[in-house]
Amino acid sequence: CVINAIRKIKTEKPDVVHICTSGSIAFIKDIVLTRAAHRRGIKSVVHFHFGRVPSIIEEKGFEYSLLKRLLGLADKVVVIDGKSFQILSNLGYENIAYVPNPISGTFLKEVKRQESQIKRRDRTAVFVGHVVPTKGVTELVEGCSKVSGLSLRIVGKCTDEMKEKICSLAEVRDNGNWLNVVGEIPHTAIIGEMLRADAFVFPSYTEAFPNVILEAMACGCAIVSTTVGAIPEILEEDKRGKYGLMVAPQKVDELKDAIVKLFTNDALKAEIRGNAQQRVIERYSISTVWKQMI
């Protein structure tokens, strides 16, 4: 892959080489490609598709040494979260740009197509993502098991072992019948799940810039999530009011309390839903983000 990219740089001589990276050991690949472009007088843009920059700098390990080298080579570095932008700017780097991930225009069109045909289910929460412990799924099931009358739908790839574990946790209330592990479904069906849900709950331990939050906002979900990655800046409160409720990760009681607060306050739910849909169009639509990228 790297050799083929260098060949293209040599033969096609583009104006700009745009490199997407997930960090870690991939920084070596990014450094090689950036150097190959630099030697031929070609500008380079390195696009960070992760939000770990603050922790990399704090740890000051091998990854940090690679990061510094890459920052010094690239003509422009694009980060997807405000924290990364701020810390790199404070360190004196002037080649940093903050461009959030956009929400798919196709997704927005499908939401518009489906929303008039679907009715929300009261006291129904939905989770969408990989069904693994680091997504906070066990805390989610534990928390929801303490909320009478609540049903939860878990959508995403799930191993038999994980399904057995969370179903066992759910049995403390109503024999676990309130929990439905849906599994993997097509993207259009995920939109339907979000449009039907009374709330979208995403209690992940760690994230960069989770597009699933933008998708839930576009579907008009009332959102409960954790204060990790770029989620606080996506859901930050402003003069309009709230855009979601946030809790610390791995805190079952905090999560349960936030869910209860949402389901017992219709005015708050309505405020969050309306604000979220408006923000996702204003800040994260393709047309808005693409202008920043250009």
Short mmCIF file of C-alpha atoms in Angstrom, two decimals:
data_model
loop_
_atom_site.label_atom_id
_atom_site.label_comp_id
_atom_site.label_asym_id
_atom_site.label_seq_id
_atom_site.Cartn_x
_atom_site.Cartn_y
_atom_site.Cartn_z
CA CYS A 1 0.00 0.00 0.00
CA VAL A 2 2.77 2.47 0.97
CA ILE A 3 4.95 1.46 -2.01
CA ASN A 4 2.00 1.93 -4.39
CA ALA A 5 1.27 5.34 -2.88
CA ILE A 6 4.90 6.45 -3.31
CA ARG A 7 4.82 5.28 -6.95
CA LYS A 8 1.72 7.40 -7.54
CA ILE A 9 3.39 10.41 -5.89
CA LYS A 10 6.39 9.95 -8.23
CA THR A 11 4.47 9.34 -11.45
CA GLU A 12 1.31 11.44 -11.05
CA LYS A 13 2.93 14.39 -9.24
CA PRO A 14 -0.27 15.63 -7.52
CA ASP A 15 -0.62 19.12 -6.05
CA VAL A 16 -1.50 17.73 -2.63
CA VAL A 17 -1.18 14.37 -0.88
CA HIS A 18 -3.98 13.83 1.67
CA ILE A 19 -3.11 11.12 4.22
CA CYS A 20 -5.72 9.72 6.63
CA THR A 21 -4.31 8.18 9.79
CA SER A 22 -5.46 6.30 12.88
CA GLY A 23 -2.19 7.03 14.71
CA SER A 24 -0.07 4.53 16.67
CA ILE A 25 2.23 2.45 14.43
CA ALA A 26 0.50 3.96 11.36
CA PHE A 27 2.45 7.16 12.08
CA ILE A 28 5.49 5.46 10.52
CA LYS A 29 3.58 5.05 7.25
CA ASP A 30 2.44 8.67 7.46
CA ILE A 31 6.00 9.93 7.99
CA VAL A 32 7.28 7.92 4.99
CA LEU A 33 4.54 9.27 2.71
CA THR A 34 4.89 12.85 3.95
CA ARG A 35 8.65 12.73 3.35
CA ALA A 36 8.12 11.29 -0.14
CA ALA A 37 5.82 14.21 -0.95
CA HIS A 38 8.13 16.79 0.65
CA ARG A 39 11.16 15.63 -1.37
CA ARG A 40 9.20 16.28 -4.58
CA GLY A 41 7.85 19.68 -3.54
CA ILE A 42 4.32 18.34 -3.06
CA LYS A 43 2.15 19.69 -0.25
CA SER A 44 0.87 17.23 2.37
CA VAL A 45 -2.23 17.13 4.54
CA VAL A 46 -2.39 14.58 7.36
CA HIS A 47 -5.94 13.94 8.61
CA PHE A 48 -6.15 12.51 12.13
CA HIS A 49 -9.18 10.20 12.42
CA PHE A 50 -8.78 9.71 16.15
CA GLY A 51 -9.06 11.84 19.29
CA ARG A 52 -6.15 10.54 21.39
CA VAL A 53 -3.80 13.45 20.79
CA PRO A 54 -4.05 14.84 24.37
CA SER A 55 -3.30 11.42 25.91
CA ILE A 56 -0.41 10.79 23.49
CA ILE A 57 1.16 14.11 24.52
CA GLU A 58 0.55 13.43 28.21
CA GLU A 59 2.16 9.97 28.07
CA LYS A 60 5.20 11.22 26.08
CA GLY A 61 6.04 7.73 24.84
CA PHE A 62 7.19 6.34 21.48
CA GLU A 63 3.94 7.39 19.78
CA TYR A 64 4.57 10.98 20.94
CA SER A 65 7.99 11.05 19.30
CA LEU A 66 6.42 9.88 16.02
CA LEU A 67 3.64 12.45 16.38
CA LYS A 68 6.13 15.31 16.79
CA ARG A 69 8.07 14.19 13.75
CA LEU A 70 4.90 14.03 11.67
CA LEU A 71 3.69 17.43 12.86
CA GLY A 72 6.99 18.92 11.78
CA LEU A 73 6.81 17.38 8.30
CA ALA A 74 3.18 17.96 7.30
CA ASP A 75 2.10 21.21 5.67
CA LYS A 76 -1.30 20.91 7.33
CA VAL A 77 -2.70 18.62 10.01
CA VAL A 78 -6.47 18.18 10.33
CA VAL A 79 -7.91 17.10 13.69
CA ILE A 80 -11.52 16.09 14.33
CA ASP A 81 -11.96 17.38 17.88
CA GLY A 82 -11.51 20.68 19.67
CA LYS A 83 -9.32 19.32 22.48
CA SER A 84 -6.68 18.10 20.02
CA PHE A 85 -6.76 21.43 18.19
CA GLN A 86 -6.37 23.41 21.41
CA ILE A 87 -3.50 21.41 22.88
CA LEU A 88 -1.50 21.40 19.61
CA SER A 89 -2.10 25.13 19.12
CA ASN A 90 -0.97 25.78 22.71
CA LEU A 91 2.25 23.89 21.96
CA GLY A 92 2.96 26.36 19.17
CA TYR A 93 1.99 24.35 16.10
CA GLU A 94 0.54 26.71 13.48
CA ASN A 95 -0.31 24.11 10.84
CA ILE A 96 -3.34 22.67 12.68
CA ALA A 97 -6.93 22.84 11.43
CA TYR A 98 -10.06 21.63 13.21
CA VAL A 99 -12.60 20.00 10.90
CA PRO A 100 -15.23 17.74 12.48
CA ASN A 101 -16.52 14.63 10.76
CA PRO A 102 -19.67 15.27 8.71
CA ILE A 103 -22.89 13.30 8.71
CA SER A 104 -23.71 11.56 5.45
CA GLY A 105 -26.10 13.37 3.13
CA THR A 106 -27.52 9.98 2.16
CA PHE A 107 -28.28 9.29 5.82
CA LEU A 108 -30.15 12.59 6.17
CA LYS A 109 -32.23 11.84 3.05
CA GLU A 110 -33.15 8.41 4.41
CA VAL A 111 -34.17 9.95 7.75
CA LYS A 112 -36.44 12.37 5.93
CA ARG A 113 -37.95 9.52 3.90
CA GLN A 114 -38.70 7.36 6.93
CA GLU A 115 -39.63 9.82 9.67
CA SER A 116 -43.19 10.52 8.48
CA GLN A 117 -43.93 6.78 8.47
CA ILE A 118 -42.65 5.92 11.95
CA LYS A 119 -44.06 6.63 15.41
CA ARG A 120 -41.92 6.78 18.55
CA ARG A 121 -42.34 4.19 21.28
CA ASP A 122 -42.66 5.62 24.77
CA ARG A 123 -40.06 4.56 27.34
CA THR A 124 -37.97 2.73 24.72
CA ALA A 125 -34.21 3.26 24.65
CA VAL A 126 -31.86 2.11 21.89
CA PHE A 127 -28.10 1.51 21.76
CA VAL A 128 -26.30 1.23 18.41
CA GLY A 129 -22.69 0.08 18.16
CA HIS A 130 -20.36 -2.84 18.69
CA VAL A 131 -21.73 -4.79 21.63
CA VAL A 132 -18.51 -5.00 23.67
CA PRO A 133 -17.71 -4.06 27.29
CA THR A 134 -15.82 -0.86 26.34
CA LYS A 135 -19.00 0.55 24.80
CA GLY A 136 -20.53 0.51 28.28
CA VAL A 137 -23.12 -2.10 27.36
CA THR A 138 -23.04 -3.96 30.68
CA GLU A 139 -23.47 -0.69 32.61
CA LEU A 140 -26.31 0.21 30.26
CA VAL A 141 -28.17 -3.04 30.93
CA GLU A 142 -27.52 -2.78 34.69
CA GLY A 143 -28.79 0.79 34.76
CA CYS A 144 -31.88 0.09 32.66
CA SER A 145 -32.69 -2.94 34.81
CA LYS A 146 -33.38 -0.45 37.63
CA VAL A 147 -35.89 1.62 35.60
CA SER A 148 -39.38 0.17 35.80
CA GLY A 149 -41.36 0.06 32.55
CA LEU A 150 -38.35 0.81 30.34
CA SER A 151 -37.53 -1.35 27.34
CA LEU A 152 -34.06 -1.44 25.74
CA ARG A 153 -33.04 -2.46 22.23
CA ILE A 154 -29.36 -3.20 21.57
CA VAL A 155 -28.39 -2.99 17.91
CA GLY A 156 -25.01 -4.11 16.58
CA LYS A 157 -22.63 -7.02 16.21
CA CYS A 158 -22.77 -9.17 19.33
CA THR A 159 -21.05 -12.45 20.20
CA ASP A 160 -23.05 -15.28 21.75
CA GLU A 161 -20.97 -14.91 24.92
CA MET A 162 -21.75 -11.20 25.24
CA LYS A 163 -25.43 -11.74 24.50
CA GLU A 164 -25.62 -14.39 27.22
CA LYS A 165 -23.91 -12.05 29.69
CA ILE A 166 -26.19 -9.05 29.17
CA CYS A 167 -29.34 -11.16 28.99
CA SER A 168 -28.36 -12.67 32.33
CA LEU A 169 -27.96 -9.16 33.81
CA ALA A 170 -31.40 -8.23 32.46
CA GLU A 171 -33.18 -11.07 34.26
CA VAL A 172 -33.33 -9.13 37.54
CA ARG A 173 -36.41 -7.32 36.15
CA ASP A 174 -39.41 -8.90 34.42
CA ASN A 175 -37.41 -12.04 33.58
CA GLY A 176 -35.34 -9.96 31.15
CA ASN A 177 -38.24 -9.52 28.71
CA TRP A 178 -37.62 -5.76 28.58
CA LEU A 179 -34.28 -6.32 26.74
CA ASN A 180 -34.08 -7.08 23.02
CA VAL A 181 -30.64 -7.85 21.53
CA VAL A 182 -31.35 -7.09 17.88
CA GLY A 183 -27.91 -7.86 16.43
CA GLU A 184 -26.57 -6.54 13.12
CA ILE A 185 -29.09 -4.96 10.76
CA PRO A 186 -28.83 -2.82 7.57
CA HIS A 187 -28.16 0.89 7.94
CA THR A 188 -31.66 1.81 6.74
CA ALA A 189 -33.11 -0.39 9.48
CA ILE A 190 -30.87 1.32 12.07
CA ILE A 191 -32.49 4.63 11.10
CA GLY A 192 -35.86 3.05 11.78
CA GLU A 193 -34.68 1.90 15.21
CA MET A 194 -33.52 5.41 16.09
CA LEU A 195 -36.72 7.04 14.83
CA ARG A 196 -38.82 4.66 16.94
CA ALA A 197 -36.76 5.10 20.11
CA ASP A 198 -37.76 7.45 22.88
CA ALA A 199 -34.04 7.89 23.66
CA PHE A 200 -30.61 6.95 22.33
CA VAL A 201 -28.12 5.84 25.00
CA PHE A 202 -24.39 5.50 24.26
CA PRO A 203 -22.31 4.98 27.44
CA SER A 204 -18.94 4.29 25.80
CA TYR A 205 -15.68 4.32 27.82
CA THR A 206 -13.64 5.99 25.08
CA GLU A 207 -14.33 7.59 21.70
CA ALA A 208 -12.79 9.91 19.15
CA PHE A 209 -15.66 11.46 17.20
CA PRO A 210 -18.56 8.98 17.20
CA ASN A 211 -20.66 9.51 14.08
CA VAL A 212 -23.43 7.45 15.66
CA ILE A 213 -24.12 10.43 17.95
CA LEU A 214 -24.64 12.66 14.90
CA GLU A 215 -26.93 10.03 13.39
CA ALA A 216 -29.00 9.86 16.59
CA MET A 217 -29.24 13.66 16.59
CA ALA A 218 -30.40 13.65 12.97
CA CYS A 219 -33.10 11.14 13.92
CA GLY A 220 -34.35 13.47 16.64
CA CYS A 221 -33.38 11.20 19.50
CA ALA A 222 -33.10 12.45 23.04
CA ILE A 223 -29.52 11.44 23.88
CA VAL A 224 -27.72 10.18 26.97
CA SER A 225 -23.99 9.60 26.53
CA THR A 226 -20.64 9.82 28.29
CA THR A 227 -18.15 12.67 28.63
CA VAL A 228 -15.48 11.10 26.41
CA GLY A 229 -13.76 12.14 23.19
CA ALA A 230 -15.58 14.80 21.19
CA ILE A 231 -19.00 13.97 22.67
CA PRO A 232 -18.99 16.96 25.10
CA GLU A 233 -18.35 19.41 22.27
CA ILE A 234 -21.00 17.74 20.06
CA LEU A 235 -23.61 17.97 22.83
CA GLU A 236 -22.40 21.14 24.60
CA GLU A 237 -25.17 23.32 25.99
CA ASP A 238 -25.65 26.84 24.61
CA LYS A 239 -28.26 29.61 24.65
CA ARG A 240 -30.79 27.31 22.96
CA GLY A 241 -30.54 24.89 25.86
CA LYS A 242 -29.52 21.25 26.09
CA TYR A 243 -28.54 18.89 23.27
CA GLY A 244 -28.22 15.76 25.40
CA LEU A 245 -27.42 14.52 28.89
CA MET A 246 -23.89 13.40 29.72
CA VAL A 247 -22.50 11.23 32.51
CA ALA A 248 -19.09 9.89 33.49
CA PRO A 249 -18.22 6.51 31.93
CA GLN A 250 -18.66 3.30 33.94
CA LYS A 251 -21.05 4.94 36.44
CA VAL A 252 -24.19 2.79 36.53
CA ASP A 253 -26.19 4.97 38.92
CA GLU A 254 -25.34 8.20 37.06
CA LEU A 255 -26.45 6.57 33.83
CA LYS A 256 -29.67 5.30 35.38
CA ASP A 257 -30.45 8.72 36.87
CA ALA A 258 -29.93 10.46 33.52
CA ILE A 259 -32.25 7.98 31.77
CA VAL A 260 -34.91 8.48 34.45
CA LYS A 261 -34.55 12.27 34.16
CA LEU A 262 -35.14 12.06 30.44
CA PHE A 263 -38.14 9.75 30.65
CA THR A 264 -39.84 11.79 33.39
CA ASN A 265 -39.43 15.20 31.74
CA ASP A 266 -41.25 15.52 28.43
CA ALA A 267 -40.27 19.18 28.05
CA LEU A 268 -36.58 18.30 28.39
CA LYS A 269 -36.92 15.49 25.85
CA ALA A 270 -38.59 17.81 23.36
CA GLU A 271 -35.91 20.49 23.89
CA ILE A 272 -33.07 18.03 23.30
CA ARG A 273 -34.69 16.52 20.21
CA GLY A 274 -35.36 19.84 18.51
CA ASN A 275 -31.97 21.32 19.38
CA ALA A 276 -30.08 18.21 18.28
CA GLN A 277 -31.70 18.04 14.86
CA GLN A 278 -31.01 21.72 14.27
CA ARG A 279 -27.36 21.50 15.36
CA VAL A 280 -26.53 18.47 13.22
CA ILE A 281 -27.62 20.38 10.09
CA GLU A 282 -25.92 23.63 11.05
CA ARG A 283 -22.57 22.18 12.18
CA TYR A 284 -22.15 18.72 10.72
CA SER A 285 -23.86 18.55 7.33
CA ILE A 286 -21.66 17.76 4.33
CA SER A 287 -22.13 21.26 2.91
CA THR A 288 -20.95 22.92 6.14
CA VAL A 289 -17.98 20.62 6.84
CA TRP A 290 -16.84 20.53 3.21
CA LYS A 291 -16.43 24.31 3.17
CA GLN A 292 -14.05 23.97 6.14
CA MET A 293 -12.14 21.18 4.41
CA ILE A 294 -11.70 23.20 1.23
#
